[in-house]
Short mmCIF file of C-alpha atoms and ligand atoms in Angstrom, two decimals:
data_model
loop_
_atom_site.label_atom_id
_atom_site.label_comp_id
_atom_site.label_asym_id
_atom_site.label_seq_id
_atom_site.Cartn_x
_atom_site.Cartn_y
_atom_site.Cartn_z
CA UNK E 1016 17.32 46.29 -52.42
CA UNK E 1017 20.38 44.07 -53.41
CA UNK E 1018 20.19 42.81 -56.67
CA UNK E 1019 22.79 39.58 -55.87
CA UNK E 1020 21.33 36.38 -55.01
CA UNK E 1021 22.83 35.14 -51.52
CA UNK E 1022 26.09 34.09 -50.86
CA UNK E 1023 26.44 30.86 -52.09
CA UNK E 1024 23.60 30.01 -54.11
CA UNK E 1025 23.88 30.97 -57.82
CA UNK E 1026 21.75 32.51 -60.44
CA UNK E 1027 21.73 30.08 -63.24
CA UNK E 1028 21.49 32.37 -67.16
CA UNK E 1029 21.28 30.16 -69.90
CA UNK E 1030 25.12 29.83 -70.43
CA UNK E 1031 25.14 28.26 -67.16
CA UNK E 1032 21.72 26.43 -67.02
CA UNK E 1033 23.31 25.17 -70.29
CA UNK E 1034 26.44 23.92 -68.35
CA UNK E 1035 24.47 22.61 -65.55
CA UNK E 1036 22.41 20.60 -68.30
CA UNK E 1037 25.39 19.30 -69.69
CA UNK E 1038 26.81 18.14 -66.43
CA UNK E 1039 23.27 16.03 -65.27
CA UNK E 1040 22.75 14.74 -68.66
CA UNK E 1041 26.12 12.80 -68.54
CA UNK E 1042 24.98 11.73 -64.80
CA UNK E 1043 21.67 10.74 -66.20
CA UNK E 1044 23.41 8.81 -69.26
CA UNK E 1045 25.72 6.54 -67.19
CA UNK E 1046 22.95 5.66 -64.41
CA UNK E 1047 20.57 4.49 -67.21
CA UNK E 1048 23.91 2.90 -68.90
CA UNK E 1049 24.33 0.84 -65.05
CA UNK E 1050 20.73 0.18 -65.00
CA UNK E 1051 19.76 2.60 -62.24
CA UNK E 1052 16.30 3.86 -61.54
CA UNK E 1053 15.97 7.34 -61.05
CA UNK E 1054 13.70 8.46 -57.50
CA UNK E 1055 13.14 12.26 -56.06
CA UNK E 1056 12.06 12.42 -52.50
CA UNK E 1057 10.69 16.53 -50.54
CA UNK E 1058 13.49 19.38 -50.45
CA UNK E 1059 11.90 19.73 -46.61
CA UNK E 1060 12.47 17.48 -44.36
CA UNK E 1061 11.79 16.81 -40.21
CA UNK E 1062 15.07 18.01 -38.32
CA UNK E 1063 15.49 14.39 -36.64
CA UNK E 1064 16.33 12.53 -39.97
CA UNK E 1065 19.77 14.54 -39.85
CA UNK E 1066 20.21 14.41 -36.08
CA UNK E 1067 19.97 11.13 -36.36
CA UNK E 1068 23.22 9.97 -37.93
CA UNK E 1069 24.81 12.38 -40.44
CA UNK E 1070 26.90 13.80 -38.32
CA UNK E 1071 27.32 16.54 -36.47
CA UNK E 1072 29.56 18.70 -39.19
CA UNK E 1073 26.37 18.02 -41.22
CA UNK E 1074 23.83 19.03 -38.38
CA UNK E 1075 26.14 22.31 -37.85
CA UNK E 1076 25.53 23.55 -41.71
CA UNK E 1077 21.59 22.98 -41.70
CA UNK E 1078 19.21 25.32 -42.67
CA UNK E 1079 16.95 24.54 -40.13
CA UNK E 1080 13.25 26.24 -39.43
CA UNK E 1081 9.74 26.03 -37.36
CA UNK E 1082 7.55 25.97 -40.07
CA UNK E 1083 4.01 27.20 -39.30
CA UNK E 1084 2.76 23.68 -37.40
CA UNK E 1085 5.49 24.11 -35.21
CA UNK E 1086 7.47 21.30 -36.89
CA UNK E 1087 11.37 21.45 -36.62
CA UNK E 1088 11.97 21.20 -40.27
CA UNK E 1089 15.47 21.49 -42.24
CA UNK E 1090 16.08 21.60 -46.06
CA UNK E 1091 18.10 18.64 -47.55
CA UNK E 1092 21.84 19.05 -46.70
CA UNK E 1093 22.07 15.88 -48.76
CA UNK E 1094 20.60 12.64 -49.58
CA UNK E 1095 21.38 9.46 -47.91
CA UNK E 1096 18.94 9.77 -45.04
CA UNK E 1097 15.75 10.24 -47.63
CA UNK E 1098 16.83 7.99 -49.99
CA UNK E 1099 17.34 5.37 -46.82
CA UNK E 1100 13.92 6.21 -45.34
CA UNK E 1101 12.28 5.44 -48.73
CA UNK E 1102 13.61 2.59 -49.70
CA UNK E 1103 13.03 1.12 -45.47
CA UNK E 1104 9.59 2.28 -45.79
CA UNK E 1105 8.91 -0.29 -48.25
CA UNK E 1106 11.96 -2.74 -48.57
CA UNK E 1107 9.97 -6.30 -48.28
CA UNK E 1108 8.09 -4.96 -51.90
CA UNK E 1109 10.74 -3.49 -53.84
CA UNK E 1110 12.77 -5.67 -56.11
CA UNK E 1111 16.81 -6.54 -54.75
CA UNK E 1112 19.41 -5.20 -54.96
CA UNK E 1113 17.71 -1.71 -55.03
CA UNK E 1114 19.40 0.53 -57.88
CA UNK E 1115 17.97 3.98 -57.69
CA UNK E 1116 19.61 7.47 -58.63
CA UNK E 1117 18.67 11.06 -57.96
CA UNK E 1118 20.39 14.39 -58.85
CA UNK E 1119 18.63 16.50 -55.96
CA UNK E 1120 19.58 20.22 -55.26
CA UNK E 1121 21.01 20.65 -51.66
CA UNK E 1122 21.32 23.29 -49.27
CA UNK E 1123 24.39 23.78 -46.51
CA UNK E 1124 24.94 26.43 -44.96
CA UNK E 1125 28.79 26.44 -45.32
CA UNK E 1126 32.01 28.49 -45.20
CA UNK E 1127 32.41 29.76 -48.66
CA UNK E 1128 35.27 28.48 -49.96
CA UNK E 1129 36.51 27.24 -53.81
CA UNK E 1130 33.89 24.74 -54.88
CA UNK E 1131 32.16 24.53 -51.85
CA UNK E 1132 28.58 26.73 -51.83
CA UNK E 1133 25.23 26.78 -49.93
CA UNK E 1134 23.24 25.10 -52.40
CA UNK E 1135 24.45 22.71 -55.22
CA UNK E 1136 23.41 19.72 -57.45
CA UNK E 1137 24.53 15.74 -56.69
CA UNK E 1138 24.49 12.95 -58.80
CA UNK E 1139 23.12 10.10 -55.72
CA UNK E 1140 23.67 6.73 -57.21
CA UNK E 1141 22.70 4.06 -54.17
CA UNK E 1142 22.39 -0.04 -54.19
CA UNK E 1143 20.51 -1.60 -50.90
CA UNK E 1144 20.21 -5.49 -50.41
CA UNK E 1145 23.58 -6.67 -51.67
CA UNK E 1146 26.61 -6.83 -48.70
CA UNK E 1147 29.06 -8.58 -51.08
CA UNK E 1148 32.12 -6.56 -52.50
CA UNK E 1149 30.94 -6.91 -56.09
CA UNK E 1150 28.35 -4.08 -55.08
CA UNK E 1151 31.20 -1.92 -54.19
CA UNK E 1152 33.06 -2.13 -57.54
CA UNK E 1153 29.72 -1.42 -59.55
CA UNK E 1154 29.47 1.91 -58.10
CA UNK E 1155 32.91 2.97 -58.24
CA UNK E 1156 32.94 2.00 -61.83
CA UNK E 1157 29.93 4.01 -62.44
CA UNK E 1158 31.46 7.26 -60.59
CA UNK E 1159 34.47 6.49 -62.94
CA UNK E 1160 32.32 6.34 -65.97
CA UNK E 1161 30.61 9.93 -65.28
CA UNK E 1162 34.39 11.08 -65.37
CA UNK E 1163 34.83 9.74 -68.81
CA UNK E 1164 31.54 10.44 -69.93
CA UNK E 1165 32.60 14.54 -69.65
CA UNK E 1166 36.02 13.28 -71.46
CA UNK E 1167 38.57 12.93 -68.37
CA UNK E 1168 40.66 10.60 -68.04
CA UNK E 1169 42.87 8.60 -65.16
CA UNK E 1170 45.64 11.09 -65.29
CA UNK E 1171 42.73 13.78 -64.39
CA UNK E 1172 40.99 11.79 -61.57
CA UNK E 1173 42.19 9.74 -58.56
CA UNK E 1174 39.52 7.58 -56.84
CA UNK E 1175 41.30 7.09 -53.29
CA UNK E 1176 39.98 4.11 -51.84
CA UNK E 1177 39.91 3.10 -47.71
CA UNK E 1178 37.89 0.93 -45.71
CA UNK E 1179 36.38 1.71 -42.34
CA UNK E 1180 36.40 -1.67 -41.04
CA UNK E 1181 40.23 -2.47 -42.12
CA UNK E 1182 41.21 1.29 -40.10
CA UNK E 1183 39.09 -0.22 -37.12
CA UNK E 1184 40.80 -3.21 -37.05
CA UNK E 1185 44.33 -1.54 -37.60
CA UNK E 1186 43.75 0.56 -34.67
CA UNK E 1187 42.92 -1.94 -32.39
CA UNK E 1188 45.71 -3.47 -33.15
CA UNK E 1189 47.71 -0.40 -32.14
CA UNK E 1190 45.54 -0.67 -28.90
CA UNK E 1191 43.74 2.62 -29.82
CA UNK E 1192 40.75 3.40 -27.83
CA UNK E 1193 37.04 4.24 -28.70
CA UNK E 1194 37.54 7.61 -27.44
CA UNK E 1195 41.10 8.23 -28.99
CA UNK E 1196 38.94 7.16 -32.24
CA UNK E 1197 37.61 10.33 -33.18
CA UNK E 1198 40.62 12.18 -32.81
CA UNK E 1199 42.74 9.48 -34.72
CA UNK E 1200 40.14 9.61 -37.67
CA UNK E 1201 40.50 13.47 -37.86
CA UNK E 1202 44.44 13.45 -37.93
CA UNK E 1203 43.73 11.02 -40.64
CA UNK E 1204 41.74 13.18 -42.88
CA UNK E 1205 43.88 16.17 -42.46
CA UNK E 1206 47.05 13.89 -43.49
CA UNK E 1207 47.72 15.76 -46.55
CA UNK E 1208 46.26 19.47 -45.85
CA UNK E 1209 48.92 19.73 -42.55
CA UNK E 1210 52.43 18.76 -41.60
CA UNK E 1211 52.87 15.65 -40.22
CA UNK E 1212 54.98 16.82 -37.29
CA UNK E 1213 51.71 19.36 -35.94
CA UNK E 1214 48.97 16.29 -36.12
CA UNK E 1215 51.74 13.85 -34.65
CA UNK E 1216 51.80 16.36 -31.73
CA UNK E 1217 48.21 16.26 -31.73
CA UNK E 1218 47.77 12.51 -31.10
CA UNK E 1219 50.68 12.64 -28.21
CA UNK E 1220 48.67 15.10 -26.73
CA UNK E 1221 46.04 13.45 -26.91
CA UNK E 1222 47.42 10.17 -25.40
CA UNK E 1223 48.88 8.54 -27.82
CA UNK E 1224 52.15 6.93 -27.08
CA UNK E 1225 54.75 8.57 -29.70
CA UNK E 1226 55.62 5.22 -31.33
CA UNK E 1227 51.68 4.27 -32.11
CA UNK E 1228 51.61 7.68 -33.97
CA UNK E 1229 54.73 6.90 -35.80
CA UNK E 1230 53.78 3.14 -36.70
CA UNK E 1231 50.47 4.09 -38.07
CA UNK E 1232 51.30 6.84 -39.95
CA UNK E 1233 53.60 4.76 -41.51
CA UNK E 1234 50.96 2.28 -42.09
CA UNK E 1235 48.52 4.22 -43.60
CA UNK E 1236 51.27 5.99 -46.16
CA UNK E 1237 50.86 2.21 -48.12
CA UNK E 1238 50.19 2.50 -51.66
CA UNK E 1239 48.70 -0.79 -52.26
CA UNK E 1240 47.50 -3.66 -50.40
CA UNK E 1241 50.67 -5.52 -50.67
CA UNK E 1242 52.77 -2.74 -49.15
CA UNK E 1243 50.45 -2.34 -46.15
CA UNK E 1244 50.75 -6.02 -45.76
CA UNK E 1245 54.38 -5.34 -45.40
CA UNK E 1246 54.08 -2.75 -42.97
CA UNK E 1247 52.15 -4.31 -40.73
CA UNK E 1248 54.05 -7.25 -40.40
CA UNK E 1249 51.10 -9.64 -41.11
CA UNK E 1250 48.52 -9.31 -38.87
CA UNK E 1251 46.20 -11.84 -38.70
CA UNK E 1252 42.74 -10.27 -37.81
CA UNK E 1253 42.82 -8.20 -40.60
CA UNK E 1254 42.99 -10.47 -42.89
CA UNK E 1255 39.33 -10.86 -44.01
CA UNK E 1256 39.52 -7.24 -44.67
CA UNK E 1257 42.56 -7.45 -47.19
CA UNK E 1258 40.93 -10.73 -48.82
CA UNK E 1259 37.94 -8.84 -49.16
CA UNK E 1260 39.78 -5.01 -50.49
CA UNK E 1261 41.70 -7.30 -52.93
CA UNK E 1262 38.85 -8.93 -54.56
CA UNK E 1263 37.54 -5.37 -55.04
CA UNK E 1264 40.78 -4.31 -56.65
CA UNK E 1265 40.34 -7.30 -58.48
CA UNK E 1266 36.90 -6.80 -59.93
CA UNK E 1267 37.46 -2.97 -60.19
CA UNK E 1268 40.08 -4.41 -63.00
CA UNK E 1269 37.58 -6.17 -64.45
CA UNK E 1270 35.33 -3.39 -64.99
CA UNK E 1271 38.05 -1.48 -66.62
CA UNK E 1272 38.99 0.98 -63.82
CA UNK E 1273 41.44 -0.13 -62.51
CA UNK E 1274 44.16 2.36 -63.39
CA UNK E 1275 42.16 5.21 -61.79
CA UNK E 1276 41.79 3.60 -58.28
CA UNK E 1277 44.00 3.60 -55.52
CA UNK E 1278 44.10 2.44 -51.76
CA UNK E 1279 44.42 5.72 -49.41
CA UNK E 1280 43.81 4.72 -45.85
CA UNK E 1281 43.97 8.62 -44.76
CA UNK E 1282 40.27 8.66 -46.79
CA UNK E 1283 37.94 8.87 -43.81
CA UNK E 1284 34.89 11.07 -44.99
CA UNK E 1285 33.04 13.40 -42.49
CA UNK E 1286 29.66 11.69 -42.22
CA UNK E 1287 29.30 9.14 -39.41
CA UNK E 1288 27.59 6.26 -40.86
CA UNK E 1289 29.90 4.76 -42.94
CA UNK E 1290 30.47 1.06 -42.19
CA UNK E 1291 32.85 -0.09 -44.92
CA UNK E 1292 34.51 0.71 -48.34
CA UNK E 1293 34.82 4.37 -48.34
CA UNK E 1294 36.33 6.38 -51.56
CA UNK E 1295 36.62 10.05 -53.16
CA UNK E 1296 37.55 11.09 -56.12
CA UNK E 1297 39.92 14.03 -56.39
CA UNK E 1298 41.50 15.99 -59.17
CA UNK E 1299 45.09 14.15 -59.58
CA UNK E 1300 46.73 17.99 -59.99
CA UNK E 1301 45.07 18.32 -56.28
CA UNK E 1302 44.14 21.63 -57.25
CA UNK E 1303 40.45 21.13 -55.98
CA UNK E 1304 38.28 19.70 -53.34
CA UNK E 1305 36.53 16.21 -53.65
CA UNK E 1306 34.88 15.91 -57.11
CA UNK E 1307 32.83 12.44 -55.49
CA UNK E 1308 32.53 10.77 -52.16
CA UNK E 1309 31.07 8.02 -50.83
CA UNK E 1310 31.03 4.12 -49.54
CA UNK E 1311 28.69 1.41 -47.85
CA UNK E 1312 26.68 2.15 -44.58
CA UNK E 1313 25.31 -1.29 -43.78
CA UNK E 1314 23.27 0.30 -40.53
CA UNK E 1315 21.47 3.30 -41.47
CA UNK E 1316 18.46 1.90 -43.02
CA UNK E 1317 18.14 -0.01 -39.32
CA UNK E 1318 18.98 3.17 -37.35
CA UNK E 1319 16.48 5.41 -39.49
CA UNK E 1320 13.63 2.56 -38.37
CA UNK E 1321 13.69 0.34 -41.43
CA UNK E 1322 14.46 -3.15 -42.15
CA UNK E 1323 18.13 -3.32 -41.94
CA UNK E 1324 20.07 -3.96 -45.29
CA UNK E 1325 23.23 -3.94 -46.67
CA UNK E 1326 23.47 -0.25 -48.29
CA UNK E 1327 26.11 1.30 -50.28
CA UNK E 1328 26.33 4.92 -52.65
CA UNK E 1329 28.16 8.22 -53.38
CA UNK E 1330 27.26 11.41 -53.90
CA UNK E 1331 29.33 13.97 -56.89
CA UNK E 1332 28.58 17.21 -56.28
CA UNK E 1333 28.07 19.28 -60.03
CA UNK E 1334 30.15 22.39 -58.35
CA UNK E 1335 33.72 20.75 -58.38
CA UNK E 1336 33.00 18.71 -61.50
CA UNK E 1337 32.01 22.09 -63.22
CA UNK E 1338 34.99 24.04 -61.95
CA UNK E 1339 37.30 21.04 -63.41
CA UNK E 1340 36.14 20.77 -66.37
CA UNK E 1341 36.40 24.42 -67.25
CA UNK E 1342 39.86 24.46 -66.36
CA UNK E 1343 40.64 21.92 -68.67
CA UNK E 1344 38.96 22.87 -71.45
CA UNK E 1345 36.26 20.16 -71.48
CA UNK E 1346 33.26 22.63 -70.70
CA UNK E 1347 31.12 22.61 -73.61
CA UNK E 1348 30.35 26.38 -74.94
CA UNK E 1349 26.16 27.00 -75.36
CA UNK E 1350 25.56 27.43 -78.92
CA UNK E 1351 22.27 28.73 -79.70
CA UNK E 1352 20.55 26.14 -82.47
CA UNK E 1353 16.82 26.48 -83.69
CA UNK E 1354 16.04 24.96 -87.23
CA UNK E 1355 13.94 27.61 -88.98
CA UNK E 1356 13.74 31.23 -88.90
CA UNK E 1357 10.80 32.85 -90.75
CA UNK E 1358 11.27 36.06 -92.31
CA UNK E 1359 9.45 38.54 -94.85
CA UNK E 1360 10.07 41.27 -96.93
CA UNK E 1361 6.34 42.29 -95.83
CA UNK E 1362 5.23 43.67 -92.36
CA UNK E 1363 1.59 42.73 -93.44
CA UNK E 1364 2.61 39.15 -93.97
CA UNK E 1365 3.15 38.43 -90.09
CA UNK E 1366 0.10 36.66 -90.28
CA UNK E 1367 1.91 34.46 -92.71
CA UNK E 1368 4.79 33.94 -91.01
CA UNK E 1369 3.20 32.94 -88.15
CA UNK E 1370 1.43 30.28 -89.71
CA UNK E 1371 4.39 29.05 -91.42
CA UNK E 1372 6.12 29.30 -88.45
CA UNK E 1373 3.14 27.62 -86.33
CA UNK E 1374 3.10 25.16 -89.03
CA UNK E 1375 6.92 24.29 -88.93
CA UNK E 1376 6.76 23.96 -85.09
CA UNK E 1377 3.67 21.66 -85.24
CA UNK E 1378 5.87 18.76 -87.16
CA UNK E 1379 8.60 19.38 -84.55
CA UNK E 1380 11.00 22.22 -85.64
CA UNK E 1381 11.92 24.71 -83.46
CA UNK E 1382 11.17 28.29 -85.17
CA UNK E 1383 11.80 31.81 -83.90
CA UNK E 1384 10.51 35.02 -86.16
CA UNK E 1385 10.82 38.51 -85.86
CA UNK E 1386 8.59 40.04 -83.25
CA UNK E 1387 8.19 43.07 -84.51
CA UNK E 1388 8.68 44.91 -88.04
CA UNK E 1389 12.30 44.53 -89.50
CA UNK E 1390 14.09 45.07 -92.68
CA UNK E 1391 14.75 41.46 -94.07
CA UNK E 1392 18.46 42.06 -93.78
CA UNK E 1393 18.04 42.42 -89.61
CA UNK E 1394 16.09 39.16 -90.01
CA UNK E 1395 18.84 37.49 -91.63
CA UNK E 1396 21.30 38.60 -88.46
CA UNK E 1397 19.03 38.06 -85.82
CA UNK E 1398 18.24 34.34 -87.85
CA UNK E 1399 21.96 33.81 -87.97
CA UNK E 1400 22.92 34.56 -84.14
CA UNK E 1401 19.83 32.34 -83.21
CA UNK E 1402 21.18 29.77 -84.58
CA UNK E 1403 19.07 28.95 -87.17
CA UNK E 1404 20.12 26.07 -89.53
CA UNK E 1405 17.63 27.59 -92.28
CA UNK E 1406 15.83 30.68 -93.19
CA UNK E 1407 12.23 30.22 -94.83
CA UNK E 1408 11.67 34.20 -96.65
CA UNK E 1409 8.61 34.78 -97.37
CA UNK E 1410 8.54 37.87 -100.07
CA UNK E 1411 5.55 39.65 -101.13
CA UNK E 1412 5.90 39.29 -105.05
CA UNK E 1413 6.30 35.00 -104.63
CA UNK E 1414 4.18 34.18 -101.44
CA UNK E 1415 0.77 35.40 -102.67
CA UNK E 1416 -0.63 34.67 -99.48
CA UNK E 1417 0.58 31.19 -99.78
CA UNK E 1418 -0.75 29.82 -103.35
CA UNK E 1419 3.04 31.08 -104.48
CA UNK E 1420 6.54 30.38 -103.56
CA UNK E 1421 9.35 31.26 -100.56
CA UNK E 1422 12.84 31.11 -100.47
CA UNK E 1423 15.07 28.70 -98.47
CA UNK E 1424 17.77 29.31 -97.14
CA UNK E 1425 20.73 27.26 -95.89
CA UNK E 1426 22.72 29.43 -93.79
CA UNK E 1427 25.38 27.03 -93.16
CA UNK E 1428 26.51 27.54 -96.86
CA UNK E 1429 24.56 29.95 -98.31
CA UNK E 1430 22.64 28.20 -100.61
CA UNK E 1431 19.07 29.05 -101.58
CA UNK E 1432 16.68 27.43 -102.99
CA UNK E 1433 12.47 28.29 -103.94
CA UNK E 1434 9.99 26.01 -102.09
CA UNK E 1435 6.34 25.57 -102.93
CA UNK E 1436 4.15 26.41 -100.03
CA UNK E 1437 2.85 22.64 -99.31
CA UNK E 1438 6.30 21.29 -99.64
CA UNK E 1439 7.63 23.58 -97.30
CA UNK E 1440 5.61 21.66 -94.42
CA UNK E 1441 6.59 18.14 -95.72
CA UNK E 1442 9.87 18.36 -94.75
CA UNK E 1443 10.90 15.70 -92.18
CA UNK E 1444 10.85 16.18 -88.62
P1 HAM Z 1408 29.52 14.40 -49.18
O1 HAM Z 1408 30.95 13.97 -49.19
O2 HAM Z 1408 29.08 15.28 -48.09
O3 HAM Z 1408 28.66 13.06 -49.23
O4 HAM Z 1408 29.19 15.10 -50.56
C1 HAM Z 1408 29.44 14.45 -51.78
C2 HAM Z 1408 29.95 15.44 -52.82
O5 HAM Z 1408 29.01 16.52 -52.94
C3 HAM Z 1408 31.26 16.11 -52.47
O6 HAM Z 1408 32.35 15.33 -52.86
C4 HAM Z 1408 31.15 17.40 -53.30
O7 HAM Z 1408 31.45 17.16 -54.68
C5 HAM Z 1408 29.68 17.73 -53.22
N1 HAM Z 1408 29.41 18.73 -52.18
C6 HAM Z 1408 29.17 18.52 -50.87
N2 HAM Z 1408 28.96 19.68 -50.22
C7 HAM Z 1408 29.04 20.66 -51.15
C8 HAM Z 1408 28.92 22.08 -51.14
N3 HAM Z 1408 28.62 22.76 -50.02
N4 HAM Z 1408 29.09 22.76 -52.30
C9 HAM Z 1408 29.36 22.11 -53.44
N5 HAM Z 1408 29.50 20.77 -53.53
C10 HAM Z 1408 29.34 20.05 -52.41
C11 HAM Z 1408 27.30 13.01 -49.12
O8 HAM Z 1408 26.59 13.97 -49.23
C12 HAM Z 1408 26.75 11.61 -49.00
N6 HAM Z 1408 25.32 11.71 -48.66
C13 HAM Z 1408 26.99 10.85 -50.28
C14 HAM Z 1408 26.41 9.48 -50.28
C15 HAM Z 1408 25.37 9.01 -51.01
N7 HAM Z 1408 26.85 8.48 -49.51
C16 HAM Z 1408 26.11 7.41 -49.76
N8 HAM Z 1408 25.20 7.73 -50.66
#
């Protein structure tokens, strides 16, 4: 029998459960510090939530079963569709804008690759009721925040910006068609994995007249609003879309981001019900995949059967986060920490040290002892690699079964001093 867990999903030992604790604690910190509510929803759900509109990249990676009803049932590949049939189940009672979060373990079935596995945490952070851009800069700000929470900074992280309504209306203005979409949006996303030349030959193939390829490629190389504004010449139907993508900008600065955001029109993201803003957040050395991704998707609470409503969110995946912050350094190490060890001089005084120890753990301490017979001196070592912030010794000659004395130890400087029985369990929690 193997003794590996699959490919792709991960055994967590405590160094690592320690890591992944660290990593959904800062998550946890910065929802409650936006106000969020956090919501859980089943690991299983029915095949036709995915079907429905994630996509079929999505819908290709599903772990998908009969289970023993003869339901078509798949386990989460992510969020968005649970979280949407929730909050449309009961929209009319809950209060608006709806501010939940979740950090839900998914399941894809994948191509391994570097920071991409078959099962891994996300941080889903999601607003419903509220369509105006001010929504959008909240939860970019808060993705930014979990990035400084775990001590990066904007020279670290990129959050590339687009909008999926601004690259529909800038490719009907090239006269792009609905079917040439698809293909245009893929070229897109795979602007800076493959030469330009190779996807330029791509669209032409497909259709595309050379000099469309060439004038949007140039278009969507803009850095900033301004420069696309430039590029295009001034076009006026887009205009509502760079009125609205500059007030973002603009409130993005207000909520003290600014310096980590920038517009990137090649940002497409895979799933297919995205309706507007769209981001990611990558590391700025480009060294890994997308730390965060996400942006508003005004229909899917309509398409799932709901009430439709102006939805937004992003989901950060704790795999890439993880792998950056080891290799910079800003991985916390798991240092063992318990406040008391009990030890004796005495193996017929276990019963006492269990009731000290009992004792201790009843105000609130966290004890370990000896489990089985020891010298005191392999007490003191196992103490000291638990952790422990003090020793209590119990020693036959100054315990006398409690009516006497034990030792305290500091072992953070050595110091000892002798504690009377009772005032060993006053000591404040
Ligand atoms: P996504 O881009 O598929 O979006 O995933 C979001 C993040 O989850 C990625 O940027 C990455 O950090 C992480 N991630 C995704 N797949 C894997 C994997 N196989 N292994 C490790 N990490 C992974 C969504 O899932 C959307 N539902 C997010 C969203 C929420 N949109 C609106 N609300």
């Amino acid at each position: 029998m193997s003794r590996a867990a699959l490919p792709g999903f991960r055994d967590f030992y405590p160094q690592e459960l320690a890591e992944r604790a660290y990593v959904m604690n800062a998550w946890r910190e910065v929802a409650r510090r936006y106000g969020f509510l956090e919501y859980d929803g089943p690991p299983l759900e029915p095949l036709e939530l995915y079907t429905a509109k994630s996509g079929d990249e999505i819908v290709g990676q599903l772990y998908v079963f009969e289970d023993k009803g003869g339901r078509k049932v798949a386990l989460r590949p992510e969020m968005t569709p649970t979280f949407a049939r929730m909050v449309g189940a009961r929209l009319n009672a809950l209060r608006k804008p709806v501010r939940w979060f979740s950090t839900p373990q998914l399941f894809r079935y994948e191509r391994q690759q570097k920071g991409r596995l078959r099962e891994h945490f996300q941080l889903n952070v999601d607003i419903v009721g509220e369509s105006d851009v001010a929504a959008d800069a909240e939860l970019l700000a808060l993705a930014i925040d979990v990035m400084r929470e775990v001590g990066l900074t904007a020279s670290d992280v990129r959050a590339r910006v687009s909008d999926r309504r601004l690259i529909g209306a800038l490719l009907a203005h090239f006269d792009i068609s609905e079917e040439q979409q698809p293909l245009v949006y893929a070229a897109l996303d795979k602007l800076d994995r493959e030469p330009r030349s190779v996807l330029e030959k791509r669209l032409t193939d497909g259709g595309l007249a050379p000099h469309t390829v060439g004038s949007l490629f140039e278009a969507v190389a803009a850095k900033n609003l301004d420069e696309l504004r430039v590029r295009l010449g001034g076009v006026r139907a887009m205009d509502e879309h760079f009125d609205n993508l500059r007030r973002y900008f603009e409130l993005l600065g207000s909520l003290g981001v600014a310096e980590w955001v920038q517009l990137d029109l090649s940002v497409v993201r895979g799933l297919a019900y995205y309706t507007g803003i769209v981001f990611e957040l990558f590391d700025t050395a480009g060294e890994f995949r997308a730390i965060c991704g996400g942006g508003r998707y005004d229909d899917l609470l309509a398409t799932l059967g709901g009430t439709a409503a102006p939805a937004l969110g992003f989901g950060m995946g704790d795999v890439v986060l993880s792998e950056l912050l080891r290799s910079r350094k800003l991985m916390p190490a798991l240092q063992p920490a318990i406040d008391y060890w009990v030890a004796s001089d005495d193996e017929a005084l276990l019963p006492d040290v269990m009731f000290v120890a009992g004792r201790l753990r009843r105000h609130g301490h966290s004890v370990e002892y000896s489990l089985k017979a020891q010298q005191l001196a392999r007490q003191l070592k196992a103490a000291a690699s638990a952790g422990a912030a003090q020793v209590v010794i119990l020693l036959r000659d100054q315990w006398s079964g409690g009516a006497g004395t034990a030792t305290l130890k500091n072992l953070a400087d050595g110091s000892e001093r002798v504690v009377r029985g009772d005032e060993l369990f006053n000591i404040p929690v």
